[in-house]
JSON list of C-alpha atoms in Angstrom, two decimals:
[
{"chain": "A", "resi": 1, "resn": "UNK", "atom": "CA", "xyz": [-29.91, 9.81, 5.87]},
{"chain": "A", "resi": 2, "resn": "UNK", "atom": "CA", "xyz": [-26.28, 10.30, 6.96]},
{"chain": "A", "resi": 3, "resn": "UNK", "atom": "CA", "xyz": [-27.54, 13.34, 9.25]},
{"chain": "A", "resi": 4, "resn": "UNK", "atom": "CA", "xyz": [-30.45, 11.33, 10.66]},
{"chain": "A", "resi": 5, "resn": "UNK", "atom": "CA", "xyz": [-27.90, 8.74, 12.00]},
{"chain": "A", "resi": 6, "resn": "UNK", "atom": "CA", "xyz": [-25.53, 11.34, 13.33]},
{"chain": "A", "resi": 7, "resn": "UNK", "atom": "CA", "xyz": [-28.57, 12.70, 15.13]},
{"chain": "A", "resi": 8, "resn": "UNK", "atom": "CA", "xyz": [-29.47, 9.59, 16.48]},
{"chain": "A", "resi": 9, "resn": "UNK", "atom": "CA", "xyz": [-26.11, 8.80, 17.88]},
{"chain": "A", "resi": 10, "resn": "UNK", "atom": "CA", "xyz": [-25.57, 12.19, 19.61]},
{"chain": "A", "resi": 11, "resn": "UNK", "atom": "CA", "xyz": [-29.18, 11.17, 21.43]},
{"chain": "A", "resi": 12, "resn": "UNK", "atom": "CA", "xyz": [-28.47, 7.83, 22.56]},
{"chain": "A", "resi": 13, "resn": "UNK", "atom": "CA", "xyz": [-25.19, 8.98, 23.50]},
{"chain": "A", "resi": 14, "resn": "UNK", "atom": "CA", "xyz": [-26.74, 11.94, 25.58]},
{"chain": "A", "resi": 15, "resn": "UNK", "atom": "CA", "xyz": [-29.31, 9.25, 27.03]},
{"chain": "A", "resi": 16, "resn": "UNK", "atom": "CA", "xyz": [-26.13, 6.98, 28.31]},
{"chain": "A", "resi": 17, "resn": "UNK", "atom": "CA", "xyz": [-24.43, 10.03, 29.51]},
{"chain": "A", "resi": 18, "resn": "UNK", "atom": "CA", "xyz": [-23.80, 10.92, 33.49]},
{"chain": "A", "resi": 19, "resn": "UNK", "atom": "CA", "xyz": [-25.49, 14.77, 32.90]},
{"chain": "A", "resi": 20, "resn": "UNK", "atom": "CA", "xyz": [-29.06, 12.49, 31.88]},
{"chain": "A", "resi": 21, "resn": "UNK", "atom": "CA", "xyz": [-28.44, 9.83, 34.69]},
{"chain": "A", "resi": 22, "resn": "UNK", "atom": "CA", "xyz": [-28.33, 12.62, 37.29]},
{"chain": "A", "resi": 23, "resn": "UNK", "atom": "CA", "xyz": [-31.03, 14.83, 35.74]},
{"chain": "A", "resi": 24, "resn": "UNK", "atom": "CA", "xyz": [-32.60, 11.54, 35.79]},
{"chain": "A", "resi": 25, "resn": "UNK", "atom": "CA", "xyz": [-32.14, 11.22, 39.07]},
{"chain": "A", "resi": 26, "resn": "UNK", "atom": "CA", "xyz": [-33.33, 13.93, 40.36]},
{"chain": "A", "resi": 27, "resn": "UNK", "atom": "CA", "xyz": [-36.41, 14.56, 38.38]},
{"chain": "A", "resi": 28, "resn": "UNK", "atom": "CA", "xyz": [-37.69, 11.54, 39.86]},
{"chain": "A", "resi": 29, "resn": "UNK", "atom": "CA", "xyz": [-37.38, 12.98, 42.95]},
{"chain": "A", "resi": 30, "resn": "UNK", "atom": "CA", "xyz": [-39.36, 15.97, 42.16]},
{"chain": "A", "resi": 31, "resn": "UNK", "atom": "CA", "xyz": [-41.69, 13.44, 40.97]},
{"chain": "A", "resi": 32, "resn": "UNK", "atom": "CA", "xyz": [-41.89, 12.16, 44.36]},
{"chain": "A", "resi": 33, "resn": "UNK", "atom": "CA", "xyz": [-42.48, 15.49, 45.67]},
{"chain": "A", "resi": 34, "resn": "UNK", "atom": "CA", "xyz": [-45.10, 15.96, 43.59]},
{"chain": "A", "resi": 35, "resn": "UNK", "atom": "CA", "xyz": [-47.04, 12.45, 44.60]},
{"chain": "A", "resi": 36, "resn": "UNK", "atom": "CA", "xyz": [-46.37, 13.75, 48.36]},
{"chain": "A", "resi": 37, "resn": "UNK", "atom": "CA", "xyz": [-48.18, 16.95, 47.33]},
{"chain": "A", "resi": 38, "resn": "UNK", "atom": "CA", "xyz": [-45.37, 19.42, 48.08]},
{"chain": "A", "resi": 39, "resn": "UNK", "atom": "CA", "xyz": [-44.78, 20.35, 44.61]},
{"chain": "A", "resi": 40, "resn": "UNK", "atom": "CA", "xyz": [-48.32, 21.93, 44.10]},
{"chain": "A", "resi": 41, "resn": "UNK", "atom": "CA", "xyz": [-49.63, 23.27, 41.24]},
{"chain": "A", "resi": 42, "resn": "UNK", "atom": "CA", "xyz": [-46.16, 24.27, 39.86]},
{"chain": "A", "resi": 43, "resn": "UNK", "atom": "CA", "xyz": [-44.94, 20.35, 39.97]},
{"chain": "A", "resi": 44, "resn": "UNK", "atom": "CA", "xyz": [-44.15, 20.52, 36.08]},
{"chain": "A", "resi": 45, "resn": "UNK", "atom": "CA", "xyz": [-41.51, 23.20, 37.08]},
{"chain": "A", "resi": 46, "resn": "UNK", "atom": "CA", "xyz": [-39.93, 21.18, 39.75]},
{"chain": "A", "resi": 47, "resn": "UNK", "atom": "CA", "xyz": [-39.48, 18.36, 37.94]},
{"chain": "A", "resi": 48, "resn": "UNK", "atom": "CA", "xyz": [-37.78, 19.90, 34.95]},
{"chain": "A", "resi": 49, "resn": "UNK", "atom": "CA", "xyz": [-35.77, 22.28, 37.70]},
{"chain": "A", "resi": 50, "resn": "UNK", "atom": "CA", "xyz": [-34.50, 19.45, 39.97]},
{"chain": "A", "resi": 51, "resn": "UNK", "atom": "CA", "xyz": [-33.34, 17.94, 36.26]},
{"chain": "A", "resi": 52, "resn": "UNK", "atom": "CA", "xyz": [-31.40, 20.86, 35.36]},
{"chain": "A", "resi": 53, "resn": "UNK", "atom": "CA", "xyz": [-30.06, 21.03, 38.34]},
{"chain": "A", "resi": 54, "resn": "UNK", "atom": "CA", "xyz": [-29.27, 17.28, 38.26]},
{"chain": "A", "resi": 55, "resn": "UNK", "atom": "CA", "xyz": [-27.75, 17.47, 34.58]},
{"chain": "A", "resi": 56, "resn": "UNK", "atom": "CA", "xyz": [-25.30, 20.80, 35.77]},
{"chain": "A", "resi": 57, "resn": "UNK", "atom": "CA", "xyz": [-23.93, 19.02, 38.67]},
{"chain": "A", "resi": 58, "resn": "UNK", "atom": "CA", "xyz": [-23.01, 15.85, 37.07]},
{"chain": "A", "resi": 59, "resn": "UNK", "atom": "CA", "xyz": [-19.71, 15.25, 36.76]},
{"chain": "A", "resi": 60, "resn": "UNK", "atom": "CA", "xyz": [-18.29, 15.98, 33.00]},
{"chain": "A", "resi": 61, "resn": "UNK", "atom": "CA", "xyz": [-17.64, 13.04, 30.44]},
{"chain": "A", "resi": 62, "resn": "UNK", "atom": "CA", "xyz": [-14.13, 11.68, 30.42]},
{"chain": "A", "resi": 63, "resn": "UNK", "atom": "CA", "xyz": [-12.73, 12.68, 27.39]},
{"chain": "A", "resi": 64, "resn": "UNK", "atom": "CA", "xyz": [-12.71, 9.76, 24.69]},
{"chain": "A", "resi": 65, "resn": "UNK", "atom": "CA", "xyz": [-8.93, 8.46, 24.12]},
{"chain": "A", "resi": 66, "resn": "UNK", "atom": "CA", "xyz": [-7.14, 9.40, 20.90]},
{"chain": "A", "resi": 67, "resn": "UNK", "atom": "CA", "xyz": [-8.20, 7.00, 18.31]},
{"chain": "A", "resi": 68, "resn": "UNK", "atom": "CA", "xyz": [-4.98, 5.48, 16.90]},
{"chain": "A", "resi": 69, "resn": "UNK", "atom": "CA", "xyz": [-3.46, 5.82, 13.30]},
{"chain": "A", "resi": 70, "resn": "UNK", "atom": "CA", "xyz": [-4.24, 3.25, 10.84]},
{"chain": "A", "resi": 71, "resn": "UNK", "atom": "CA", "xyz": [-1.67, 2.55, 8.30]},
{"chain": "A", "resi": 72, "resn": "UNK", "atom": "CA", "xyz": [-3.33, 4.75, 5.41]},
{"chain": "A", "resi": 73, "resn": "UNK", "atom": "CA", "xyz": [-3.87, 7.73, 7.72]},
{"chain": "A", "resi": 74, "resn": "UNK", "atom": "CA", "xyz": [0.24, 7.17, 8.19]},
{"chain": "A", "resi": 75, "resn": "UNK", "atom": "CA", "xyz": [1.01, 7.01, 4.64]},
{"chain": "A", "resi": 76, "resn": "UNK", "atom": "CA", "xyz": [-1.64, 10.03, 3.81]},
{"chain": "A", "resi": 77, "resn": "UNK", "atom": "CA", "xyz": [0.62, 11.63, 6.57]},
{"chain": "A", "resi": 78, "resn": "UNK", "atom": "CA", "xyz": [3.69, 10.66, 4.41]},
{"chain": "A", "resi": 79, "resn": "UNK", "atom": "CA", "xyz": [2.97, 11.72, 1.78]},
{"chain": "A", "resi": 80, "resn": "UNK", "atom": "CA", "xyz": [2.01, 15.46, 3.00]},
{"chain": "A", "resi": 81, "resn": "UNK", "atom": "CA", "xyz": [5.20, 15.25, 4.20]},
{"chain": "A", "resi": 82, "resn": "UNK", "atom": "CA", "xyz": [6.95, 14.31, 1.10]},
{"chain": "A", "resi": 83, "resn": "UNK", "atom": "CA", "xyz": [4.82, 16.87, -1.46]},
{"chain": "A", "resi": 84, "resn": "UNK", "atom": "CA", "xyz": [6.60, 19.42, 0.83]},
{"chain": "A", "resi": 85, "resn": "UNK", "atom": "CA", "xyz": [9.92, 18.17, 0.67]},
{"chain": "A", "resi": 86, "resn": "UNK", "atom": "CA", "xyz": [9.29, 18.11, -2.93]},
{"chain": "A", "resi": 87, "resn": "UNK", "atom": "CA", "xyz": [8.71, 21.78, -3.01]},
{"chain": "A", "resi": 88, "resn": "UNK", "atom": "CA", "xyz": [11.75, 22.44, -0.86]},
{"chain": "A", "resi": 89, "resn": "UNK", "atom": "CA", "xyz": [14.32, 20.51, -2.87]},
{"chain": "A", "resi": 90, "resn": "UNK", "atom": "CA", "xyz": [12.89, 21.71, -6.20]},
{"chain": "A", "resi": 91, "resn": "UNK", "atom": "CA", "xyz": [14.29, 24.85, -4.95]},
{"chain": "A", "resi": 92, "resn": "UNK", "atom": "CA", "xyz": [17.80, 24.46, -3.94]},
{"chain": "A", "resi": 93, "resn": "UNK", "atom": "CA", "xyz": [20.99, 24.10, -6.02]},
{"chain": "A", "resi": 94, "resn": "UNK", "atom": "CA", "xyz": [23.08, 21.04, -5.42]},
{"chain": "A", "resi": 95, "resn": "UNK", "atom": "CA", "xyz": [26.37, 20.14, -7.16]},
{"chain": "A", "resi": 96, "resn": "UNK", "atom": "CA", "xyz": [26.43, 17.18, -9.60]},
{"chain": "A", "resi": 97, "resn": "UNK", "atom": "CA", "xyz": [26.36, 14.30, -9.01]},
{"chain": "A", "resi": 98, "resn": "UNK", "atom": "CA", "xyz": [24.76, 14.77, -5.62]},
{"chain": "A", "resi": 99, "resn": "UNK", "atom": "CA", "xyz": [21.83, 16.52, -7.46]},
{"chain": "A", "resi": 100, "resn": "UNK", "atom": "CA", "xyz": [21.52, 13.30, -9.72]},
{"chain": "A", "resi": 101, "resn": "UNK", "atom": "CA", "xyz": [21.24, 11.27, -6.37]},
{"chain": "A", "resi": 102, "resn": "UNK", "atom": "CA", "xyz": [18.88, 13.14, -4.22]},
{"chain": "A", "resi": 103, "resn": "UNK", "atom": "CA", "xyz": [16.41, 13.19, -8.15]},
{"chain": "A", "resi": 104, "resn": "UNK", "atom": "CA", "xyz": [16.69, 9.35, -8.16]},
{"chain": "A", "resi": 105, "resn": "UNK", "atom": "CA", "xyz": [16.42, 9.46, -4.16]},
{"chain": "A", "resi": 106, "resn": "UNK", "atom": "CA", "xyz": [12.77, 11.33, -4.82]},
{"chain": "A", "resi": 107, "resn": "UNK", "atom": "CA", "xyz": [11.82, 9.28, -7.52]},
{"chain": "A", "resi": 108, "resn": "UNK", "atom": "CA", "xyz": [12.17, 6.15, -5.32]},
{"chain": "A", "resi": 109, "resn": "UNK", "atom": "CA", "xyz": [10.30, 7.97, -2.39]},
{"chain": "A", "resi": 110, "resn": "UNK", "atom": "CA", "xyz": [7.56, 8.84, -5.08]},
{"chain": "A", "resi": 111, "resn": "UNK", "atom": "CA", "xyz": [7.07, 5.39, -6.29]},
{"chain": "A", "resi": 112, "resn": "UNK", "atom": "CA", "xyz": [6.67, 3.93, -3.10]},
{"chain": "A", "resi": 113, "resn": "UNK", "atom": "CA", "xyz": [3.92, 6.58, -2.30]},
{"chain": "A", "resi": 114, "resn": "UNK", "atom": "CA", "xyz": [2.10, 6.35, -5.17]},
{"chain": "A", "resi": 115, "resn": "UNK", "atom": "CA", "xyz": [-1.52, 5.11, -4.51]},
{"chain": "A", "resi": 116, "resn": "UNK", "atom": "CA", "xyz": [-1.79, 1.58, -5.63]},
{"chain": "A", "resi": 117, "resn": "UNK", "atom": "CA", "xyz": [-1.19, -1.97, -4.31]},
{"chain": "A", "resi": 118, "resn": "UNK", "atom": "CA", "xyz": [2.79, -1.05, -3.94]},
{"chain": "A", "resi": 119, "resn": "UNK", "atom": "CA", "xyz": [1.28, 1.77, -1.23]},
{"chain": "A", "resi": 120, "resn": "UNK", "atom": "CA", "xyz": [-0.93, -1.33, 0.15]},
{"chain": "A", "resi": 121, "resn": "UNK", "atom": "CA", "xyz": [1.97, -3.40, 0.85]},
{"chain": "A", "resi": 122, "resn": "UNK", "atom": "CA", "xyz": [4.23, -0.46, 2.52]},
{"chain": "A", "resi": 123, "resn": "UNK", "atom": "CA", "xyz": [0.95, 0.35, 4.68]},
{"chain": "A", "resi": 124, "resn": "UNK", "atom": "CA", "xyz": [1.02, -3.15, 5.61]},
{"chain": "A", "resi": 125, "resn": "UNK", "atom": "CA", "xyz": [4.61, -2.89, 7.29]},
{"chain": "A", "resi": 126, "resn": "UNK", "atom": "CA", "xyz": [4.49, 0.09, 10.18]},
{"chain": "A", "resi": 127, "resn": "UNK", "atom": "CA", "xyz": [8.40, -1.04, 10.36]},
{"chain": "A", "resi": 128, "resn": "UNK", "atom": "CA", "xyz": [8.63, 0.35, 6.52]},
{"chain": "A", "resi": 129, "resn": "UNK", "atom": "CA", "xyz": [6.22, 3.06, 7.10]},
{"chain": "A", "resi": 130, "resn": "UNK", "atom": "CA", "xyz": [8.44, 4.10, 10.00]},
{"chain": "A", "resi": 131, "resn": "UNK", "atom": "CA", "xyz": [11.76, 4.35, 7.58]},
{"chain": "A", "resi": 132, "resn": "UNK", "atom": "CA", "xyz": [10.45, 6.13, 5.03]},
{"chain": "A", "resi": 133, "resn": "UNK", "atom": "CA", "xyz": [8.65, 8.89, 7.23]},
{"chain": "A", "resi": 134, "resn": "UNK", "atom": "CA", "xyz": [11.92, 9.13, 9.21]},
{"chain": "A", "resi": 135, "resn": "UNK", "atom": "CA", "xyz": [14.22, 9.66, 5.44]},
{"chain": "A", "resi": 136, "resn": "UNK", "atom": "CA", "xyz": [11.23, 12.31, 4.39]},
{"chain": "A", "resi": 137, "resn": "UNK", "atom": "CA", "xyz": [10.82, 14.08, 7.42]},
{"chain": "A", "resi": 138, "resn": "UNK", "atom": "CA", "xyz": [14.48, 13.94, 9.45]},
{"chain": "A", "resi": 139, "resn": "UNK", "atom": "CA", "xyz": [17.24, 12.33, 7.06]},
{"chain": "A", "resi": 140, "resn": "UNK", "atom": "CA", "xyz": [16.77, 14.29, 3.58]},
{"chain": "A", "resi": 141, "resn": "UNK", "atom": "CA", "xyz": [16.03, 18.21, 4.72]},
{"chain": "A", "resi": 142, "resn": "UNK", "atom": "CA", "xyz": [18.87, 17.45, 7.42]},
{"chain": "A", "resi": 143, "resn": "UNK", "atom": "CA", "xyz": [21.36, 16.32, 4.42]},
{"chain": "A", "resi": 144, "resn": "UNK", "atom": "CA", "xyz": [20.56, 19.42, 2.17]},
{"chain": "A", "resi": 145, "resn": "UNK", "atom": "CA", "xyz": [20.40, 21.68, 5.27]},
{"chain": "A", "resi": 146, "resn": "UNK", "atom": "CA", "xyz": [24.06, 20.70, 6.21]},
{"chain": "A", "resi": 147, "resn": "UNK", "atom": "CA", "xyz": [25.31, 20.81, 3.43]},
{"chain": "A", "resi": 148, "resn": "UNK", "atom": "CA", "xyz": [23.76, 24.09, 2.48]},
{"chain": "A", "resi": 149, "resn": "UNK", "atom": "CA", "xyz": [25.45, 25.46, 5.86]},
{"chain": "A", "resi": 150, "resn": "UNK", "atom": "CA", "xyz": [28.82, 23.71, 5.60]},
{"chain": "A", "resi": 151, "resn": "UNK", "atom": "CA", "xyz": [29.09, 25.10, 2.27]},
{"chain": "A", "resi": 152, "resn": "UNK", "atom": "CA", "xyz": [28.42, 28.77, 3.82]},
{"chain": "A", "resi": 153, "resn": "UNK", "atom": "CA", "xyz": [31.54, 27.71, 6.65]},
{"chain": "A", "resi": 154, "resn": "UNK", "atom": "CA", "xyz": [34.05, 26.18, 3.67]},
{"chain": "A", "resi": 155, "resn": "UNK", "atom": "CA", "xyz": [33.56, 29.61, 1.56]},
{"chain": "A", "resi": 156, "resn": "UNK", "atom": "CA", "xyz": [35.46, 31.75, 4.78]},
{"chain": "A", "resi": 157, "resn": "UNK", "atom": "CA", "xyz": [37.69, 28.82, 5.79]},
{"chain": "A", "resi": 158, "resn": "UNK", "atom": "CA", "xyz": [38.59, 26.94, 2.34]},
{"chain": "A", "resi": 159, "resn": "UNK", "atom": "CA", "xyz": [40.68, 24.25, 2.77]},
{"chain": "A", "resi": 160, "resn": "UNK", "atom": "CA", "xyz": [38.83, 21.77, 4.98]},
{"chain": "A", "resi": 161, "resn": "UNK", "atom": "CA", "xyz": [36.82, 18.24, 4.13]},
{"chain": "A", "resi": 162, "resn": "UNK", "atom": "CA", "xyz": [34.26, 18.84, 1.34]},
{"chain": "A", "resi": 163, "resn": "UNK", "atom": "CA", "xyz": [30.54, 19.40, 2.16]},
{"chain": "A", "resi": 164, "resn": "UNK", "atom": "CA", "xyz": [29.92, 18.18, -1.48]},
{"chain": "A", "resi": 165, "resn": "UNK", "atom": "CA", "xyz": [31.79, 14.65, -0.71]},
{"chain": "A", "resi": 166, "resn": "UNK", "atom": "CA", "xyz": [29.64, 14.44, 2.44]},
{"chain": "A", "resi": 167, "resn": "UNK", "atom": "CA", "xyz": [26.54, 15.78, 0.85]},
{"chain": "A", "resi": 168, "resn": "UNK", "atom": "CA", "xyz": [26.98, 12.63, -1.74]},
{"chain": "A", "resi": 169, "resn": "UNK", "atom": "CA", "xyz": [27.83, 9.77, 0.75]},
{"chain": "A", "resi": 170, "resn": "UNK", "atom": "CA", "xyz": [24.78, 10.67, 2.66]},
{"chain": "A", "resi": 171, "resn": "UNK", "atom": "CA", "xyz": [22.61, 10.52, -0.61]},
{"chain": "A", "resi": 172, "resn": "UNK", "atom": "CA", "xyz": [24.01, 7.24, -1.27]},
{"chain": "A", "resi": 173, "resn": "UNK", "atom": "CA", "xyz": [23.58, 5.91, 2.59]},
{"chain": "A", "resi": 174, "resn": "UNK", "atom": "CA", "xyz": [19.91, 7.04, 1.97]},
{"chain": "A", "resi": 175, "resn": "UNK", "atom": "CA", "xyz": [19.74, 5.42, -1.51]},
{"chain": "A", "resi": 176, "resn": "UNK", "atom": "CA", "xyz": [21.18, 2.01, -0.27]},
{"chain": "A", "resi": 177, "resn": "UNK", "atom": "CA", "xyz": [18.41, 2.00, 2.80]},
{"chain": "A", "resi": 178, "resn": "UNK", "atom": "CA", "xyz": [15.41, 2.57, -0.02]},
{"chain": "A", "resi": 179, "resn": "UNK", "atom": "CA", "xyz": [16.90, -0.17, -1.86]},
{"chain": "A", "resi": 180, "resn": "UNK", "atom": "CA", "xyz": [16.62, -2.79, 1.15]},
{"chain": "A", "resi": 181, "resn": "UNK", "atom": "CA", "xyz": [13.01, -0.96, 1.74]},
{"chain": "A", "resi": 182, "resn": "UNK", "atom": "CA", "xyz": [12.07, -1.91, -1.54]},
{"chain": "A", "resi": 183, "resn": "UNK", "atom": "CA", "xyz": [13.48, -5.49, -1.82]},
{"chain": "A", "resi": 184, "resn": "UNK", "atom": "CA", "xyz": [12.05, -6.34, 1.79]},
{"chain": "A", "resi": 185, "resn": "UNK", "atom": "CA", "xyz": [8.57, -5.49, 0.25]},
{"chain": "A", "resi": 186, "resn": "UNK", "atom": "CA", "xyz": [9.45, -7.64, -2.74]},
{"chain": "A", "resi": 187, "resn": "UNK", "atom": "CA", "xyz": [10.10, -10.38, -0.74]},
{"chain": "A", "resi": 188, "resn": "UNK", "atom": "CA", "xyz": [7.08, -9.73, 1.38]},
{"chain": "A", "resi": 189, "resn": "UNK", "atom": "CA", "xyz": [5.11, -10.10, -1.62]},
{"chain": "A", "resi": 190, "resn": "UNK", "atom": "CA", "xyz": [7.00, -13.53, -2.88]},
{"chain": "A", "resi": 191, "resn": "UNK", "atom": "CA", "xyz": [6.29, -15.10, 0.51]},
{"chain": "A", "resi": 192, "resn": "UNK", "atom": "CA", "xyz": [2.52, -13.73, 0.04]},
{"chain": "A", "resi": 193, "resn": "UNK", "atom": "CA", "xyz": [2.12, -16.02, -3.38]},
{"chain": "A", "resi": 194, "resn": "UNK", "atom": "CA", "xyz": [4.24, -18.71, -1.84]},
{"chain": "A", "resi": 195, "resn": "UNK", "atom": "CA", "xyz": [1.79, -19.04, 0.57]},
{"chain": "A", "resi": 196, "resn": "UNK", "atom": "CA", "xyz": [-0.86, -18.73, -1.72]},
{"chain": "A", "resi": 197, "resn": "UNK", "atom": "CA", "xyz": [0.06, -21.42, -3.67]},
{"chain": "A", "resi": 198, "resn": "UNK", "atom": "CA", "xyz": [0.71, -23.76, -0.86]},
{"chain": "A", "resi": 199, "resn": "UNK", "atom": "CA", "xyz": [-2.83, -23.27, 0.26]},
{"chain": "A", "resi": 200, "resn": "UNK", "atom": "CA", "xyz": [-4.14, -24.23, -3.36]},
{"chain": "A", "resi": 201, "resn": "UNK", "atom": "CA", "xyz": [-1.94, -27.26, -3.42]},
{"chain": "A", "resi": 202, "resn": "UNK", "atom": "CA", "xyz": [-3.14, -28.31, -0.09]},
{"chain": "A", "resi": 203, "resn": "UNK", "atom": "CA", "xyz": [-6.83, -27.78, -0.82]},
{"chain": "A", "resi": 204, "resn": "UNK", "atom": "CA", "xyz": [-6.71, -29.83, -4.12]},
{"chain": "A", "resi": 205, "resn": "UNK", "atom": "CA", "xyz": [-4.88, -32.29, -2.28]},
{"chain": "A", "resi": 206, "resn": "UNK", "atom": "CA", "xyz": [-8.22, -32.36, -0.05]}
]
């Protein structure tokens, strides 16, 4: 059934198209040929000659424009994203505490992913879809990665700042933003069943 309706939409697409149109086009003129009796007996091959001929000169179709990401083909997106981060942290060594942080850090990211209503209401809020792609894709490989490469640096040249210190204020910077994340969407939710209930007081007020 599905196929049938694919089928059907390629034709009437084809039908609408400029290749048809000018085939169109000039078929009818080897139709007119034909009435005028210069086609002959080979008329038939005109006609369907003068439409090929038509249909390769046409112009091509513009190509359609990009369709636009809704918000669960952003989130899928995310969390692609975020199962490979996954992988990649699983498989560097951090120092404690920072490796306490950046576990809680993933836990938080993997909550908010998780397909469910809490997902629903992130999707809802490109803003909050933005934040959390940008932490996943930019903000948490570019922590470890730094630190990973500082730490390489400090082992020639001891004595300077330490990555480690660095490493854990960045985890925490990046801990703090999930947290306002998180309580925006709370609060996006209490305003939803504020409003809620306003419209059932109003209606039984009517």
């Amino acid at each position: 059934m599905a196929t049938s309706r694919g089928a059907g939409t390629r034709l009437l697409r084809y039908l609408e198209s400029k290749r048809n149109l000018a085939g169109s086009a000039c078929g009818v003129l080897g139709l007119g040929l034909t009435v005028m009796g210069a086609a002959g007996a080979y008329w038939p091959l005109v006609v369907a000659g003068l439409y090929g001929v038509g249909a390769l000169l046409a112009p091509p179709e513009p190509p359609e424009p990009p369709r636009p990401e809704g918000p669960t083909e952003q989130l899928d997106g995310v969390r692609e994203r975020f199962g490979r981060l996954r992988e990649y942290v699983a498989g560097v060594e951090l120092p404690d505490p920072a490796a306490g942080r950046l576990a809680e850090l993933m836990d938080r990211y993997g909550a908010l992913l998780e397909p469910g209503w809490v997902a629903d209401v992130l999707a809802a809020g490109p803003e909050s879809v933005h934040a959390l792609s940008r932490a996943i894709e930019l903000d948490v490989p570019e922590c470890v990665d730094t630190y990973n490469r500082t730490r390489w640096w400090t082992r020639l040249t001891p004595g300077g700042e330490s990555p480690e210190r660095h490493l854990e204020r960045q985890l925490s910077l990046l801990h703090e933003e999930v947290e306002r994340l998180t309580a925006d969407l709370q609060d996006r939710e209490a305003r939803r069943q504020q409003t809620h209930t306003a419209y059932l007081e109003e209606r039984g007020r009517s």
